[in-house]
Every structure is written in C-alpha cells, then in structure tokens.
Amino acid sequence: MRDKTSPSSLIKFNKRKIAMAIDAICELYDVEKRHVLNPSSRKKPIPDARRMLIHYMVNQLEIKHYHIKDYLTRICHATSIYHCKKFDGYLEHEPQTRTRYLLFRKMAGEFNDKLLELEIKKDEIEKMQQEVQDILNELNQKDNGDNQSYKN
C-alpha cells in the first residue's frame, strides 16, 4: 500500500516509524534517547541499541545506507553496512537477540502499520480540506468584489 502514497507521505511515514522505534529501543535497552541519537558513550547497550535501530531502518523501512546519516549522527554508509552485517550475525547466532528483535518490532508498532497509514491519510485529508477552504474563501472575495462593482 505504501507504493501508492506520495514521497512526502513516505518521509512522514518513516519519521513516525523511526520515532516509535527509538522509543521502543530506549525502553528495551534502558538507554536514554539522546544516547541513541547522538552517542557519547560506548557502554554495551548503546551501540547495541543503535545497531538494532539501523538494521530496522535498512531492512524494514527500506532506507538506503547512504540516507541513515539523515536520521542518526556519526553514521556514514560504511558504518551502516557494518552495523547491519554485525546485527545479522547476532540474529543468526544469538536466540536472545532474535527474541529481543521480535519484541522490539512489536513494541515499535511494526504490526500496526495500518493505523499509522490511516493517521497519515487523515493529515493529508485535513491539508486538502484547508486548501479547498482557502480556494472557496478566495472565490467568495472575488465574487463580493464583482458584486460591489455592479452596484456602483
């Protein structure tokens, strides 16, 4: 269904999904949001949390490695590729990581995409309603101006 949406809707969709994912990762790894977005520490939960987030962004949200830097600081495409490969290894060999990743996807709202898409559509409808209202107001103003010129 995402293929039929406009590019700006996809950006909104990704930003909302990423925000939900960051909240879920912070809760899952018990780290602060600022550490996930801009790491200042190398304590184990922080790179693990970022690694899971990057993997999710690339594999579930289909964000290109090159564009991860637009969402997270200190990440270039090579770092993104490295983290994804490393996390794939964890998923393959560590049952605890697999379980944690499934829990994360559930917490991040992976299974509630329809609700999120409806919310985005609602925003688009409200924007269109405002545009229609602006056009109607403009037409009414022109119509009032024409009526006044006939009276004179």
mmCIF file of C-alpha atoms in Angstrom:
data_model
loop_
_atom_site.group_PDB
_atom_site.id
_atom_site.type_symbol
_atom_site.label_atom_id
_atom_site.label_comp_id
_atom_site.label_asym_id
_atom_site.label_seq_id
_atom_site.Cartn_x
_atom_site.Cartn_y
_atom_site.Cartn_z
ATOM 1 C CA MET A 1 0.000 0.000 0.000
ATOM 2 C CA ARG A 2 2.936 2.366 0.610
ATOM 3 C CA ASP A 3 3.706 2.430 -3.118
ATOM 4 C CA LYS A 4 0.572 4.489 -3.791
ATOM 5 C CA THR A 5 1.479 7.265 -1.362
ATOM 6 C CA SER A 6 3.329 10.441 -2.238
ATOM 7 C CA PRO A 7 7.047 10.861 -1.439
ATOM 8 C CA SER A 8 6.252 13.343 1.349
ATOM 9 C CA SER A 9 3.897 10.797 2.890
ATOM 10 C CA LEU A 10 6.659 8.194 2.809
ATOM 11 C CA ILE A 11 9.006 10.598 4.602
ATOM 12 C CA LYS A 12 6.342 11.270 7.232
ATOM 13 C CA PHE A 13 5.690 7.547 7.495
ATOM 14 C CA ASN A 14 9.402 6.827 8.034
ATOM 15 C CA LYS A 15 9.872 9.624 10.564
ATOM 16 C CA ARG A 16 6.929 8.405 12.622
ATOM 17 C CA LYS A 17 8.069 4.796 12.407
ATOM 18 C CA ILE A 18 11.601 5.802 13.428
ATOM 19 C CA ALA A 19 10.298 7.832 16.359
ATOM 20 C CA MET A 20 8.255 4.837 17.506
ATOM 21 C CA ALA A 21 11.285 2.580 17.010
ATOM 22 C CA ILE A 22 13.587 4.854 19.017
ATOM 23 C CA ASP A 23 11.105 4.943 21.901
ATOM 24 C CA ALA A 24 10.837 1.157 21.843
ATOM 25 C CA ILE A 25 14.623 0.675 21.697
ATOM 26 C CA CYS A 26 15.172 3.080 24.590
ATOM 27 C CA GLU A 27 12.718 1.105 26.681
ATOM 28 C CA LEU A 28 14.101 -2.270 25.582
ATOM 29 C CA TYR A 29 17.766 -1.417 26.216
ATOM 30 C CA ASP A 30 17.106 1.006 29.086
ATOM 31 C CA VAL A 31 19.063 3.821 27.446
ATOM 32 C CA GLU A 32 18.279 7.488 27.001
ATOM 33 C CA LYS A 33 17.034 8.771 23.659
ATOM 34 C CA ARG A 34 19.912 11.230 23.356
ATOM 35 C CA HIS A 35 22.418 8.359 23.548
ATOM 36 C CA VAL A 36 20.706 6.528 20.703
ATOM 37 C CA LEU A 37 20.535 9.631 18.503
ATOM 38 C CA ASN A 38 23.984 11.030 19.368
ATOM 39 C CA PRO A 39 26.169 8.512 21.181
ATOM 40 C CA SER A 40 28.558 9.893 23.761
ATOM 41 C CA SER A 41 29.346 6.549 25.374
ATOM 42 C CA ARG A 42 30.467 3.116 24.238
ATOM 43 C CA LYS A 43 28.725 1.208 27.011
ATOM 44 C CA LYS A 44 27.380 -2.011 25.525
ATOM 45 C CA PRO A 45 23.652 -1.192 25.435
ATOM 46 C CA ILE A 46 24.149 1.998 23.412
ATOM 47 C CA PRO A 47 25.883 0.562 20.310
ATOM 48 C CA ASP A 48 23.622 -2.494 20.509
ATOM 49 C CA ALA A 49 20.563 -0.238 20.519
ATOM 50 C CA ARG A 50 21.861 1.816 17.586
ATOM 51 C CA ARG A 51 22.805 -1.358 15.708
ATOM 52 C CA MET A 52 19.271 -2.712 16.081
ATOM 53 C CA LEU A 53 17.784 0.613 15.002
ATOM 54 C CA ILE A 54 19.996 0.825 11.911
ATOM 55 C CA HIS A 55 19.154 -2.763 10.958
ATOM 56 C CA TYR A 56 15.454 -1.990 11.347
ATOM 57 C CA MET A 57 15.704 1.209 9.286
ATOM 58 C CA VAL A 58 17.544 -0.503 6.429
ATOM 59 C CA ASN A 59 15.695 -3.826 6.357
ATOM 60 C CA GLN A 60 12.155 -2.949 7.453
ATOM 61 C CA LEU A 61 11.747 0.687 6.426
ATOM 62 C CA GLU A 62 13.945 0.226 3.329
ATOM 63 C CA ILE A 63 16.025 3.336 3.976
ATOM 64 C CA LYS A 64 19.243 3.249 1.960
ATOM 65 C CA HIS A 65 22.525 3.014 3.883
ATOM 66 C CA TYR A 66 23.556 6.373 2.466
ATOM 67 C CA HIS A 67 20.483 8.097 3.992
ATOM 68 C CA ILE A 68 20.867 6.724 7.527
ATOM 69 C CA LYS A 69 23.091 9.737 8.233
ATOM 70 C CA ASP A 70 19.999 11.933 7.804
ATOM 71 C CA TYR A 71 18.442 10.315 10.867
ATOM 72 C CA LEU A 72 21.405 9.452 13.116
ATOM 73 C CA THR A 73 24.620 11.324 13.853
ATOM 74 C CA ARG A 74 28.062 9.798 13.362
ATOM 75 C CA ILE A 75 26.815 7.273 10.826
ATOM 76 C CA CYS A 76 28.132 7.058 7.289
ATOM 77 C CA HIS A 77 27.049 4.445 4.761
ATOM 78 C CA ALA A 78 30.023 2.200 5.578
ATOM 79 C CA THR A 79 29.207 2.256 9.293
ATOM 80 C CA SER A 80 25.583 1.478 8.483
ATOM 81 C CA ILE A 81 26.604 -1.519 6.368
ATOM 82 C CA TYR A 82 28.940 -2.729 9.129
ATOM 83 C CA HIS A 83 26.211 -2.490 11.791
ATOM 84 C CA CYS A 84 23.679 -4.323 9.623
ATOM 85 C CA LYS A 85 26.089 -7.188 8.913
ATOM 86 C CA LYS A 86 27.059 -7.393 12.576
ATOM 87 C CA PHE A 87 23.403 -7.452 13.651
ATOM 88 C CA ASP A 88 22.579 -10.116 11.040
ATOM 89 C CA GLY A 89 25.245 -12.270 12.689
ATOM 90 C CA TYR A 90 23.682 -11.662 16.111
ATOM 91 C CA LEU A 91 20.252 -12.611 14.767
ATOM 92 C CA GLU A 92 21.643 -15.802 13.270
ATOM 93 C CA HIS A 93 23.642 -16.991 16.275
ATOM 94 C CA GLU A 94 22.034 -15.467 19.386
ATOM 95 C CA PRO A 95 18.498 -16.596 20.269
ATOM 96 C CA GLN A 96 18.264 -13.835 22.869
ATOM 97 C CA THR A 97 18.888 -11.204 20.179
ATOM 98 C CA ARG A 98 16.268 -12.772 17.886
ATOM 99 C CA THR A 99 13.713 -12.705 20.702
ATOM 100 C CA ARG A 100 14.640 -9.134 21.607
ATOM 101 C CA TYR A 101 14.329 -8.043 17.958
ATOM 102 C CA LEU A 102 10.856 -9.562 17.612
ATOM 103 C CA LEU A 103 9.806 -7.883 20.845
ATOM 104 C CA PHE A 104 11.257 -4.614 19.557
ATOM 105 C CA ARG A 105 9.310 -4.863 16.289
ATOM 106 C CA LYS A 106 6.135 -5.455 18.228
ATOM 107 C CA MET A 107 6.866 -2.532 20.556
ATOM 108 C CA ALA A 108 7.795 -0.283 17.626
ATOM 109 C CA GLY A 109 4.381 -0.799 16.114
ATOM 110 C CA GLU A 110 5.552 -2.946 13.222
ATOM 111 C CA PHE A 111 2.256 -4.777 13.362
ATOM 112 C CA ASN A 112 0.199 -1.572 13.459
ATOM 113 C CA ASP A 113 1.183 -0.105 10.096
ATOM 114 C CA LYS A 114 -2.440 0.253 9.003
ATOM 115 C CA LEU A 115 -3.152 2.568 11.933
ATOM 116 C CA LEU A 116 -0.117 4.679 11.103
ATOM 117 C CA GLU A 117 -1.062 4.845 7.414
ATOM 118 C CA LEU A 118 -4.574 5.942 8.372
ATOM 119 C CA GLU A 119 -3.128 8.689 10.550
ATOM 120 C CA ILE A 120 -1.018 9.948 7.642
ATOM 121 C CA LYS A 121 -4.031 9.837 5.300
ATOM 122 C CA LYS A 122 -6.020 11.813 7.885
ATOM 123 C CA ASP A 123 -3.314 14.505 7.907
ATOM 124 C CA GLU A 124 -3.397 14.653 4.113
ATOM 125 C CA ILE A 125 -7.207 14.971 4.095
ATOM 126 C CA GLU A 126 -7.062 17.793 6.643
ATOM 127 C CA LYS A 127 -4.489 19.587 4.483
ATOM 128 C CA MET A 128 -6.690 19.170 1.399
ATOM 129 C CA GLN A 129 -9.734 20.429 3.309
ATOM 130 C CA GLN A 130 -7.792 23.553 4.260
ATOM 131 C CA GLU A 131 -6.746 24.080 0.636
ATOM 132 C CA VAL A 132 -10.373 23.753 -0.523
ATOM 133 C CA GLN A 133 -11.481 26.191 2.177
ATOM 134 C CA ASP A 134 -8.801 28.695 1.082
ATOM 135 C CA ILE A 135 -9.943 28.433 -2.550
ATOM 136 C CA LEU A 136 -13.593 28.927 -1.545
ATOM 137 C CA ASN A 137 -12.678 31.971 0.533
ATOM 138 C CA GLU A 138 -10.727 33.409 -2.391
ATOM 139 C CA LEU A 139 -13.661 32.838 -4.765
ATOM 140 C CA ASN A 140 -16.072 34.455 -2.300
ATOM 141 C CA GLN A 141 -13.821 37.503 -2.027
ATOM 142 C CA LYS A 142 -13.658 37.834 -5.832
ATOM 143 C CA ASP A 143 -17.421 37.372 -6.066
ATOM 144 C CA ASN A 144 -18.033 40.083 -3.448
ATOM 145 C CA GLY A 145 -15.685 42.414 -5.326
ATOM 146 C CA ASP A 146 -17.583 41.828 -8.616
ATOM 147 C CA ASN A 147 -20.951 42.455 -6.944
ATOM 148 C CA GLN A 148 -19.759 45.764 -5.478
ATOM 149 C CA SER A 149 -18.580 46.999 -8.925
ATOM 150 C CA TYR A 150 -22.042 46.308 -10.414
ATOM 151 C CA LYS A 151 -23.739 48.385 -7.689
ATOM 152 C CA ASN A 152 -21.629 51.451 -8.479
#
